[in-house]
CSV table of C-alpha atoms and ligand atoms in Angstrom, one decimal:
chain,number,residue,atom,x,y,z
A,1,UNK,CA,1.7,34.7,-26.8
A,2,UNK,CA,2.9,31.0,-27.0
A,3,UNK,CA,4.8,29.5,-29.8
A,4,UNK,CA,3.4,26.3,-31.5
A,5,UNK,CA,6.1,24.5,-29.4
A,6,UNK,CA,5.2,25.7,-26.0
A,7,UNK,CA,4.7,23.1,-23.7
A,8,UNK,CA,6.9,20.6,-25.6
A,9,UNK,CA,10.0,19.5,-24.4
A,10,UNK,CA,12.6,21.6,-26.1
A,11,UNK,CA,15.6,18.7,-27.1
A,12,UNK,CA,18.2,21.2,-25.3
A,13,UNK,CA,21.4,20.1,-23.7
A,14,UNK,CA,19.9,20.8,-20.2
A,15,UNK,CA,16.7,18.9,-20.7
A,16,UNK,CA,18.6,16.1,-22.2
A,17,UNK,CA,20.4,16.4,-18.9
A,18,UNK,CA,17.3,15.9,-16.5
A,19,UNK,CA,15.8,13.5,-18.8
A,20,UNK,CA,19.1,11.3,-18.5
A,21,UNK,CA,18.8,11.9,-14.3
A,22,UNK,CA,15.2,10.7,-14.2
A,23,UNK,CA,15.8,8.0,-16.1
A,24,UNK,CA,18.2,6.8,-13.9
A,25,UNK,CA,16.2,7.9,-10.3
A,26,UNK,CA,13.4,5.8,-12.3
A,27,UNK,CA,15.3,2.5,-12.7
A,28,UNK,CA,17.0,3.0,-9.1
A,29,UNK,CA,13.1,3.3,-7.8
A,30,UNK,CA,12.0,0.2,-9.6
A,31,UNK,CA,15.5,-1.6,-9.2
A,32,UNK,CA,16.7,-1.1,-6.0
A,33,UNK,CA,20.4,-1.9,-6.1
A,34,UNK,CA,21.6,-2.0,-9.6
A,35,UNK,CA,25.3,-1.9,-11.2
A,36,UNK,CA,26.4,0.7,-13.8
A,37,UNK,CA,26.0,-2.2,-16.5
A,38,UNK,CA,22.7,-3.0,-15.5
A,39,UNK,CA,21.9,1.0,-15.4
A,40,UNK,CA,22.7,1.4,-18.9
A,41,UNK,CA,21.0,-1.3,-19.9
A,42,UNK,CA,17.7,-0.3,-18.1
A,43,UNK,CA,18.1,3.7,-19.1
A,44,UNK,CA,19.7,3.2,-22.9
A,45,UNK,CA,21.9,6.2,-21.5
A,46,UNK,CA,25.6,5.9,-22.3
A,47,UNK,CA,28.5,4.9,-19.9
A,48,UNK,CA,29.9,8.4,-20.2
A,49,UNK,CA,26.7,9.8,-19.4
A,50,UNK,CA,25.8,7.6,-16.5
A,51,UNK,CA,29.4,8.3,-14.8
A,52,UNK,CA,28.4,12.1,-15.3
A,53,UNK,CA,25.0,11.2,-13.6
A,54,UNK,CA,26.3,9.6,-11.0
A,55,UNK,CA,28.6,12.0,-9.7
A,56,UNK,CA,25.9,14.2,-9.8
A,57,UNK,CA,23.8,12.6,-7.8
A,58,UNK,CA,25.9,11.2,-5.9
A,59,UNK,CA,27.6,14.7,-5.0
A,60,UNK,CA,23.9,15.9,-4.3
A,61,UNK,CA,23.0,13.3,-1.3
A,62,UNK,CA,20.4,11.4,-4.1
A,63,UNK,CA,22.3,8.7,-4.7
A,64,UNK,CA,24.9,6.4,-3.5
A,65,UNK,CA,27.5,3.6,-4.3
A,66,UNK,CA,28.8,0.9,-2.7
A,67,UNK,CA,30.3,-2.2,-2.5
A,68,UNK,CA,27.8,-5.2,-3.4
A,69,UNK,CA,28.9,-7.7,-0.5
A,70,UNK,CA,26.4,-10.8,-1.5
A,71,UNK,CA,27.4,-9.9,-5.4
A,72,UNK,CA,31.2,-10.2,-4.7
A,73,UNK,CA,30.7,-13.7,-3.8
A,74,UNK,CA,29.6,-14.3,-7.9
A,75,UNK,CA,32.3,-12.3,-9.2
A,76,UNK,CA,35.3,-13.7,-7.8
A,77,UNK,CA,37.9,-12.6,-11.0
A,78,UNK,CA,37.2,-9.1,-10.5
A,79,UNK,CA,39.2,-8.8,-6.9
A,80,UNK,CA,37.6,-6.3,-5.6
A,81,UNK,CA,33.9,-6.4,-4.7
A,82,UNK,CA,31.7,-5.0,-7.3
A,83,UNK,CA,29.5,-1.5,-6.8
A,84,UNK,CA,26.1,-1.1,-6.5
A,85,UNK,CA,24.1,2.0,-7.0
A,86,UNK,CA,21.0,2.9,-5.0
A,87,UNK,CA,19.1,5.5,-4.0
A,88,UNK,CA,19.9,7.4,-0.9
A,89,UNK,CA,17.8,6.1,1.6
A,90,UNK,CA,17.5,9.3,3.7
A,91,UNK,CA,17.6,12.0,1.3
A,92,UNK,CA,13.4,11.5,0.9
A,93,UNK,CA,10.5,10.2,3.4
A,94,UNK,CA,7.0,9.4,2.6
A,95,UNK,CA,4.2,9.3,5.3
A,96,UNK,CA,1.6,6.5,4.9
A,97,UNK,CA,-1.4,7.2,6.9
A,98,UNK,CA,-3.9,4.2,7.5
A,99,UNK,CA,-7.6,5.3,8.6
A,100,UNK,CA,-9.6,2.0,9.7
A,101,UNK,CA,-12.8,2.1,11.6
A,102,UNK,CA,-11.6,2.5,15.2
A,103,UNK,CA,-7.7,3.3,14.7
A,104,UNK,CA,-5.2,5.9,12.9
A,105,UNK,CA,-1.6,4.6,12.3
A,106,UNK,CA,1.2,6.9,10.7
A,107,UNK,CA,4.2,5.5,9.8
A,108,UNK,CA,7.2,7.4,8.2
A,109,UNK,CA,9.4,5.6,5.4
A,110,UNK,CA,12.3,6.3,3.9
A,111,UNK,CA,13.3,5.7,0.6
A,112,UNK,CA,13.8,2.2,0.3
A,113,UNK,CA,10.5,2.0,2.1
A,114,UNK,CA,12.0,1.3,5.5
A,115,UNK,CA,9.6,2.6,8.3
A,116,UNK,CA,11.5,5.0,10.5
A,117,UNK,CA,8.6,5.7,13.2
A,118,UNK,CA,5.3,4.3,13.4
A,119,UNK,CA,2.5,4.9,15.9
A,120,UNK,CA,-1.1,4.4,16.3
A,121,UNK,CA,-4.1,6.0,18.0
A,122,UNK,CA,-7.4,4.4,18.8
A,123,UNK,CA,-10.4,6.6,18.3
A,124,UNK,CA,-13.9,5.9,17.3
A,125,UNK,CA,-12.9,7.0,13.4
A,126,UNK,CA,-16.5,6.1,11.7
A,127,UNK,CA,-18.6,9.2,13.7
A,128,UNK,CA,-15.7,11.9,13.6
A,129,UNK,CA,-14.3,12.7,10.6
A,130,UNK,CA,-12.5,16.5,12.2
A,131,UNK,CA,-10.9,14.5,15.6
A,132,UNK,CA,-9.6,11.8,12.9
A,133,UNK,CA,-7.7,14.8,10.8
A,134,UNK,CA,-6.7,16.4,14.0
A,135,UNK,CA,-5.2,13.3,15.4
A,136,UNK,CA,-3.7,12.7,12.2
A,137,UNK,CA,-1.8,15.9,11.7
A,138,UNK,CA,-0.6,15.5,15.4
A,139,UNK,CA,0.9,12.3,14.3
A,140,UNK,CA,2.9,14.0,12.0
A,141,UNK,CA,4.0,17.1,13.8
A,142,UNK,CA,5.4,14.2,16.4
A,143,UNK,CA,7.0,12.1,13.6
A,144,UNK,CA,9.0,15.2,12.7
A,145,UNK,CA,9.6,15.9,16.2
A,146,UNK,CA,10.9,12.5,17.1
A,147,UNK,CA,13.2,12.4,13.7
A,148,UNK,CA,14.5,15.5,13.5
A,149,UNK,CA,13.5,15.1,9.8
A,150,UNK,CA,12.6,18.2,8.3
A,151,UNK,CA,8.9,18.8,6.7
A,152,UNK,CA,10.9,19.7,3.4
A,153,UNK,CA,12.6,16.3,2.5
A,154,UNK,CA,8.6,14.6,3.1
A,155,UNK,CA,7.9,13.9,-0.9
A,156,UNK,CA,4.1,13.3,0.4
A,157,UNK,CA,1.2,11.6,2.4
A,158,UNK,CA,-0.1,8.6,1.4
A,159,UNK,CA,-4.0,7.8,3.0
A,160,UNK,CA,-4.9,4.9,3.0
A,161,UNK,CA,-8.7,4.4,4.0
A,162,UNK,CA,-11.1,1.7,4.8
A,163,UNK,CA,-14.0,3.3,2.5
A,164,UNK,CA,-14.3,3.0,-0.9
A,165,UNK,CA,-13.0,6.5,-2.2
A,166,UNK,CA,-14.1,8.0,-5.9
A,167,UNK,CA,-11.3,7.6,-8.4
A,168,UNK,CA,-11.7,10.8,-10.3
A,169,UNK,CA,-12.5,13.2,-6.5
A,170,UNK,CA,-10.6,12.1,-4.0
A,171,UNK,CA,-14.4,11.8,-2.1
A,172,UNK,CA,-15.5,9.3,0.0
A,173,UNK,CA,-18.2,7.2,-1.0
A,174,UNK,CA,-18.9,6.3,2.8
A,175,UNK,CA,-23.0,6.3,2.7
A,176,UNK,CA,-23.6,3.2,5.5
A,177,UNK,CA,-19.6,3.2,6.0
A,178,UNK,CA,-19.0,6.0,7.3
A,179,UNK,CA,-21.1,7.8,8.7
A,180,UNK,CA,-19.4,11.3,9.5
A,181,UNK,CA,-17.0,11.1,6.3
A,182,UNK,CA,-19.5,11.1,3.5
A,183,UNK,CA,-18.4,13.5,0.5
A,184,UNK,CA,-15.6,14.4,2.4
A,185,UNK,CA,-11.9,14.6,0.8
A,186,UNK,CA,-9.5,13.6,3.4
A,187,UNK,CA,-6.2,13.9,1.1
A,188,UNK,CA,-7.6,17.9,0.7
A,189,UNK,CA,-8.2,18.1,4.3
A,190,UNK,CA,-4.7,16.5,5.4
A,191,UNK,CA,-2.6,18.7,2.7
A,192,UNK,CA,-4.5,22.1,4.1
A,193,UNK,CA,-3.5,20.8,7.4
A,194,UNK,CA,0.0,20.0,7.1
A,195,UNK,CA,1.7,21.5,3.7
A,196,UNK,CA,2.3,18.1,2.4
A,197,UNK,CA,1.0,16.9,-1.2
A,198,UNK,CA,-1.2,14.3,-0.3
A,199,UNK,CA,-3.5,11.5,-1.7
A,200,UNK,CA,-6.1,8.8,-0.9
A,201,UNK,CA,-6.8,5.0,-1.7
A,202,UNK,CA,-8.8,2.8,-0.2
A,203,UNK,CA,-6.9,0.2,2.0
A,204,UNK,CA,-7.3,-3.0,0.8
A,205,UNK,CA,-5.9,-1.3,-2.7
A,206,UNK,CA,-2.9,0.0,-0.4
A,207,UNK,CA,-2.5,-2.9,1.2
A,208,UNK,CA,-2.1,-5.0,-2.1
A,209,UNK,CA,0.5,-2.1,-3.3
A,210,UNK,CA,2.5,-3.3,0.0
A,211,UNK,CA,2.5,-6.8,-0.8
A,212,UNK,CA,3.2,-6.5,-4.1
A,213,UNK,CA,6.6,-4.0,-3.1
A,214,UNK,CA,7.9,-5.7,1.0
A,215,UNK,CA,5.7,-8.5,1.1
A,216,UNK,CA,4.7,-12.5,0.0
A,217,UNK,CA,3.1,-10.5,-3.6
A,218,UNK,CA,6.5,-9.8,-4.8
A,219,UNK,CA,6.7,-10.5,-8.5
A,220,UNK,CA,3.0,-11.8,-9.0
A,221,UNK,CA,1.3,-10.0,-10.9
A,222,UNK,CA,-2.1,-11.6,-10.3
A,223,UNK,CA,-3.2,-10.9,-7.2
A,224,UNK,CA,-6.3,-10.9,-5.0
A,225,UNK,CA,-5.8,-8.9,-1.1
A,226,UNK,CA,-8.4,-9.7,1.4
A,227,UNK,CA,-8.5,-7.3,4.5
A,228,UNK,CA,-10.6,-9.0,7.1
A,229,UNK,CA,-11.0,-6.2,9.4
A,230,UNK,CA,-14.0,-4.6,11.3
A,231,UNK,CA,-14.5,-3.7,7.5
A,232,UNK,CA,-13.8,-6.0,5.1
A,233,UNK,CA,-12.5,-5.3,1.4
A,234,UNK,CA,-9.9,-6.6,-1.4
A,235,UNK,CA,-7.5,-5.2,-3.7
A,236,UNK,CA,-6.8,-6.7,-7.2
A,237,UNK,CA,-4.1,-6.6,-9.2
A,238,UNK,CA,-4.7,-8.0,-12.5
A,239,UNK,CA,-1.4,-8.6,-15.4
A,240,UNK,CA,0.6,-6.1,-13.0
A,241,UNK,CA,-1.9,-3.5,-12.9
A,242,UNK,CA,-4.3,-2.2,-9.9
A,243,UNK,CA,-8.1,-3.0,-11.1
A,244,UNK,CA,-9.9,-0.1,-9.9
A,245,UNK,CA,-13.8,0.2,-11.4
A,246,UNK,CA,-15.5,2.9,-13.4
A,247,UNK,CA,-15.8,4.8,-9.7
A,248,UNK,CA,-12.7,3.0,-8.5
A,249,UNK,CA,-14.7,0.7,-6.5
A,250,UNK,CA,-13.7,-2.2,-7.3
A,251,UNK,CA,-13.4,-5.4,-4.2
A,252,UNK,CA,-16.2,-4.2,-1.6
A,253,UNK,CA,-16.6,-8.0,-0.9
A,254,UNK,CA,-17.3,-7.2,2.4
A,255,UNK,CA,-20.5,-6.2,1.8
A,256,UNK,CA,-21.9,-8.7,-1.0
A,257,UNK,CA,-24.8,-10.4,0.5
A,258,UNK,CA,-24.3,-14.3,1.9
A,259,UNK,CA,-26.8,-14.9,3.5
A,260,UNK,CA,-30.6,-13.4,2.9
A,261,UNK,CA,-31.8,-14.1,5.9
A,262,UNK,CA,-28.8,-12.7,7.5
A,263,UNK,CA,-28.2,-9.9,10.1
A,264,UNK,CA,-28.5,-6.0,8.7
A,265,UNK,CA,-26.0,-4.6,7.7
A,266,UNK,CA,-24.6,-1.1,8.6
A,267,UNK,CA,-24.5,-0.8,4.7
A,268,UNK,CA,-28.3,-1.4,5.0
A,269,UNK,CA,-27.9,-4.7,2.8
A,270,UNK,CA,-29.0,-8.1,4.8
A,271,UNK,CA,-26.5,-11.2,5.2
A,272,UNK,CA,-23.1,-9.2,4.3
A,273,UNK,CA,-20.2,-11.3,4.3
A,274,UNK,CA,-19.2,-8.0,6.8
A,275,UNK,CA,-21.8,-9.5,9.2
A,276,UNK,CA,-20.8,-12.6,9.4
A,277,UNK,CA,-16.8,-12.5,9.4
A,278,UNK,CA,-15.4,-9.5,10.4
A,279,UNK,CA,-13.5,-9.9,13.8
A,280,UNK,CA,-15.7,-7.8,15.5
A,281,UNK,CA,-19.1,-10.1,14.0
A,282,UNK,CA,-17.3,-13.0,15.0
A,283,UNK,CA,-16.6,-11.7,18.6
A,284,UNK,CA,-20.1,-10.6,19.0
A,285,UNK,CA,-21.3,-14.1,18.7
A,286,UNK,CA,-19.2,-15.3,21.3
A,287,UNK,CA,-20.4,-11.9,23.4
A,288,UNK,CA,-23.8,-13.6,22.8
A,289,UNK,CA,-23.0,-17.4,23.9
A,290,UNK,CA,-20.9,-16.1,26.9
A,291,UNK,CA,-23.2,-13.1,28.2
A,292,UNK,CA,-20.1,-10.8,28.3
A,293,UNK,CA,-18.5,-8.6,26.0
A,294,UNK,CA,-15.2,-10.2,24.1
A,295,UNK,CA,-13.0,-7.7,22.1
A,296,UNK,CA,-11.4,-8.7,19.1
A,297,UNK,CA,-7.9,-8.5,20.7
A,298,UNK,CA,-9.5,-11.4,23.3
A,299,UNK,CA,-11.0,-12.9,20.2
A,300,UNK,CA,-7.5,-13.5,18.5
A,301,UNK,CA,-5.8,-14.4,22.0
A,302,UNK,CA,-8.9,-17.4,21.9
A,303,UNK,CA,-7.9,-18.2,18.8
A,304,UNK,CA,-4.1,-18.4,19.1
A,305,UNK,CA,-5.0,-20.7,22.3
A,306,UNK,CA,-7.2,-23.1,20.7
A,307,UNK,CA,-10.2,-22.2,22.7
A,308,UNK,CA,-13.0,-24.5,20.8
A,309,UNK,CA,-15.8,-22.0,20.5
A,310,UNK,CA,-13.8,-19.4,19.2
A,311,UNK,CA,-12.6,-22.1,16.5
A,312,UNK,CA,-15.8,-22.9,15.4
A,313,UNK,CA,-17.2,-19.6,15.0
A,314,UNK,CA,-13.9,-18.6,12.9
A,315,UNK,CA,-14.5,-21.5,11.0
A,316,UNK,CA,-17.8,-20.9,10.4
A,317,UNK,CA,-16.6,-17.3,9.2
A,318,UNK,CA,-13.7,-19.0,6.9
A,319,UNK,CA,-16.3,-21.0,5.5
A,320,UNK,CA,-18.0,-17.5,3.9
A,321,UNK,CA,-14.9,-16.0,3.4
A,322,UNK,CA,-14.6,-19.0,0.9
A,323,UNK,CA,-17.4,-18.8,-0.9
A,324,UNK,CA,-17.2,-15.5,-1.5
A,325,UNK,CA,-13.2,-15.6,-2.9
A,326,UNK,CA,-14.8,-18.6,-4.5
A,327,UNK,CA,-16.8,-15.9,-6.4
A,328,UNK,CA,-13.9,-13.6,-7.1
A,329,UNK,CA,-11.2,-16.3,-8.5
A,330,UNK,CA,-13.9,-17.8,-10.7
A,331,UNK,CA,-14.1,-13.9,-12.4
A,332,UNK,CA,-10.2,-12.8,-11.6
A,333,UNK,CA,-8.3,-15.8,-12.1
A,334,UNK,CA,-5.3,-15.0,-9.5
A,335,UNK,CA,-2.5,-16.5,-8.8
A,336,UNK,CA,-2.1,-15.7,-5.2
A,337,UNK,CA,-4.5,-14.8,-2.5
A,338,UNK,CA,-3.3,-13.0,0.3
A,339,UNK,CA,-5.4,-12.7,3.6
A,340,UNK,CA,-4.7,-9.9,5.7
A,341,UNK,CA,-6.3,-7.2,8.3
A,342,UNK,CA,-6.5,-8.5,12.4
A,343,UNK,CA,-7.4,-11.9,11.6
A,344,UNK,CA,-4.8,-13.2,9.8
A,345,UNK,CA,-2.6,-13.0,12.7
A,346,UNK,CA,-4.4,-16.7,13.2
A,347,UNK,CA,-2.5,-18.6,10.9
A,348,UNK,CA,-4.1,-21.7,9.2
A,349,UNK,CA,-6.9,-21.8,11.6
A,350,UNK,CA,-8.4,-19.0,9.4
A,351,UNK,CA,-6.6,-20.3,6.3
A,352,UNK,CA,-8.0,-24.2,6.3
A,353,UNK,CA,-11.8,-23.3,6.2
A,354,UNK,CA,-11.4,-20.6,3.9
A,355,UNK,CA,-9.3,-23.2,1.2
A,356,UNK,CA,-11.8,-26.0,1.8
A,357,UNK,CA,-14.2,-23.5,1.0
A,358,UNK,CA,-13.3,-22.1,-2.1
A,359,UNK,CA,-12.0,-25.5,-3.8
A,360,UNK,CA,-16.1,-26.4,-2.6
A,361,UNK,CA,-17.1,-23.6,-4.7
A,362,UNK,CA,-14.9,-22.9,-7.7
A,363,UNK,CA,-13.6,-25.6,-11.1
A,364,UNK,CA,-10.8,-27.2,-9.7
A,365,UNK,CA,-8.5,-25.3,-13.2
A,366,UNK,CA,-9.5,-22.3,-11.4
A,367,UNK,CA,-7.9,-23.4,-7.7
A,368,UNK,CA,-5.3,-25.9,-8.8
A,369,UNK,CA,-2.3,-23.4,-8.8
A,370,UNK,CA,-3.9,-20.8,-6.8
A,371,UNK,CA,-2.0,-20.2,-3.3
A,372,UNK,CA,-3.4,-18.4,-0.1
A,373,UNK,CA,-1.5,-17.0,1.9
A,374,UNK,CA,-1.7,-14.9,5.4
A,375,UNK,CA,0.3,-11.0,4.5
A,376,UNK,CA,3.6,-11.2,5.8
A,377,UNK,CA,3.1,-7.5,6.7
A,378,UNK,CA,0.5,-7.7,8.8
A,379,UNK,CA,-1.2,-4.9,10.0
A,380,UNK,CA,1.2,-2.7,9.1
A,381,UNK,CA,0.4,-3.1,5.0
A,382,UNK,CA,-2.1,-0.2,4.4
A,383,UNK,CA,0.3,2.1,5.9
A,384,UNK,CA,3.1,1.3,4.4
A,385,UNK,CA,1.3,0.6,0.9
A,386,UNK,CA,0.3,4.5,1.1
A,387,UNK,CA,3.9,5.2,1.8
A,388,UNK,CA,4.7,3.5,-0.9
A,389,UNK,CA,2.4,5.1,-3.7
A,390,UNK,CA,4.2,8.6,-2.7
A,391,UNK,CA,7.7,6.5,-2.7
A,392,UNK,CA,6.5,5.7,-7.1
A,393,UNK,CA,7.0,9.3,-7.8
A,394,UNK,CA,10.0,9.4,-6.6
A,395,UNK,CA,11.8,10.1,-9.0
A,396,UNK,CA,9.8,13.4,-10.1
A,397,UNK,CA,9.6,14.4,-6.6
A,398,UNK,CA,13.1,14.2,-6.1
A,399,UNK,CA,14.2,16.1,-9.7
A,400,UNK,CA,11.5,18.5,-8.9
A,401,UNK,CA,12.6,19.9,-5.1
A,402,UNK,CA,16.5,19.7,-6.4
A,403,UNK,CA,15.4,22.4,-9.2
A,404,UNK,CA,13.5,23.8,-6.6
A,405,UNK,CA,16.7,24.3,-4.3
A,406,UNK,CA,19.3,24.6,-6.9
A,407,UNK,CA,17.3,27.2,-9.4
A,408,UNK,CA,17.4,25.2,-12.2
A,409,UNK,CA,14.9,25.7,-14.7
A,410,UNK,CA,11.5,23.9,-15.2
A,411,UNK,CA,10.3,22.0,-18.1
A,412,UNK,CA,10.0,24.6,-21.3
A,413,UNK,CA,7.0,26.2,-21.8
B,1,ZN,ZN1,-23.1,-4.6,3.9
């Protein structure tokens, strides 16, 4: 039988202990670098109890401290250069798995988010869902190959997935998407495969996550992510906090219509903005004015040389790609809108029509102090964004394995 308090945390010496430590892996997660001072201020804990910590940690490989070089500069009186405390980079890895339409790309970070190894496989994604998972978990058995890093000190997988994924099961809602995926539950699929706890997002809400953490989104709290890939999508962060939708569906821009009398659409809508400026749509219309077939890579190598036809076409595709962010600042009043997936590689040629666009179509209080800018991580953002979501929990993870090793009880009850 249970006592009324089962379940509750039981104020003992020892859980006073490990609230105190994940309070302080909790500020060193959101912090970064911090000193003791600043520790104590951000925990409440005492500087008797944070020395104890420390040591702790410290002694256990979680944690280290060093001298802050840059910080000694500001402290001159003090003689010696000040110390910082951090987390450990190595004692913890994440994976961050990006799934887009025609590629797989695994990259393994450490604690400070750092990528370690990252490599990428081209397969036809959309029509096999099984060679996708395969390829996936061979990525990872060669990650840990190539590292040396052992499976046990991976906190999770992170999946991030061009399809709009379900919010309360992990399903894909990939009807017109994807068509091999539909109902299927990749982050259940990977963790049977590979013994690691595992999740999934869709990617424009990883690749915000990225932007917000490594990237130009860093202290905004009002942003807008386009990915303008062979699918196209946003994330949204609104006051600081991920907008995700009754369903958690929220930014399938890609497929709201622009044009009625448009070309079909593989989500069976006409005139998607999908159809008209995704890298691949954009390439197929120079296929069609050049009677050969032009890949997207050849597309972006136009681009980057100036080639006129490939200039218009993108512009015509900024132009939408306006209109509709037009839409979406008038409703989420951002502060910053960050363009990424293939395209952005591009620069301002993208960036001009898409600006003229939206100041064309939204009150100029809306656009006045809105920016746009291209991602400053590049393709590389859904990956590490998924990486990064495992890399919050942290300090949980981290509390939770050294119980795990060390035998230490659990929470009471
Ligand atoms: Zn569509």
């Amino acid at each position: 039988m249970s006592s009324p308090d089962a379940g509750r945390e039981a104020e003992t010496p020892v859980n006073m202990r490990r609230l105190g430590r994940l309070r302080v892996l909790q500020a060193l997660t959101d912090a970064g670098e911090v000193s003791r001072a600043d520790l104590m201020q951000r925990t409440g804990l005492s500087r008797t109890t944070i020395s104890s910590l420390i040591f702790d940690l410290v002694r256990e490989g979680l944690v280290r401290e060093q001298s802050a070089a840059a910080a000694a500069t500001t402290s001159p009186r003090l003689g010696r250069p000040p110390l910082v405390v951090s987390l450990n980079p190595s004692a913890g890895y994440a994976f961050g798995l990006d799934i887009g339409h025609d590629h797989a790309r695994l990259i393994l970070s450490d604690l400070a988010g750092t990528p370690v190894w990252d490599e990428s496989v081209d397969l036809d994604v959309d029509s096999s869902a099984d060679d996708t998972i395969a390829a996936a978990t061979r990525l990872i058995a060669d990650a840990l190959r190539d590292t040396g890093i052992d499976r046990a000190a991976v906190l999770g997988l992170g999946v991030g997935i061009a399809c709009p994924v379900d919010r309360r099961t992990g399903g894909l809602r990939a009807e017109g998407i994807m068509p091999a995926w539909v109902d299927l539950k990749p982050a259940e699929m990977l963790a049977e495969r590979t013994g690691l706890r595992a999740h999934v997002i869709n990617d424009a809400n990883a690749c915000v996550v990225a932007e917000r953490r490594y990237g130009v989104a860093q202290l905004c709290d009002d942003v807008v992510y386009l990915r303008l890939s062979s699918g196209i999508g946003a994330g949204v962060v609104c006051d600081g906090r991920m907008l995700l939708g009754h369903d958690g569906l929220v930014g399938e821009l890609g497929h709201i219509s622009i044009d009625p009398n448009g070309a079909v659409c593989r989500c069976g809508n006409r005139g998607c903005l999908e159809t008209i400026a995704s890298p691949t749509s954009i390439a197929t219309l120079l296929s069609r004015s050049w009677g050969r077939a032009v890949t997207s890579a050849e597309l972006i190598a136009l681009l980057q040389a100036g080639d006129r036809g490939a200039v218009r076409a993108l512009g015509d595709a900024g132009e939408a790609v306006g209109q509709t962010l037009a839409m979406t600042v008038m409703t989420l009043n951002p502060k910053l809108v960050v363009v990424g997936g293939e395209l952005a590689a591009v620069g301002d040629v993208l960036l001009d029509p898409i600006r003229r666009a939206l100041q064309r179509n939204s009150v100029s209080s809306q656009h006045r102090e809105l920016q746009i800018m291209v991602s400053a991580l590049g393709d590389s953002a859904s990956a590490r964004g998924a990486a990064a979501l495992v890399l919050a929990d942290t300090p949980q993870l981290l509390s939770e394995r050294h119980r795990q090793v060390s035998g230490q009880p659990g929470p009471v009850g």
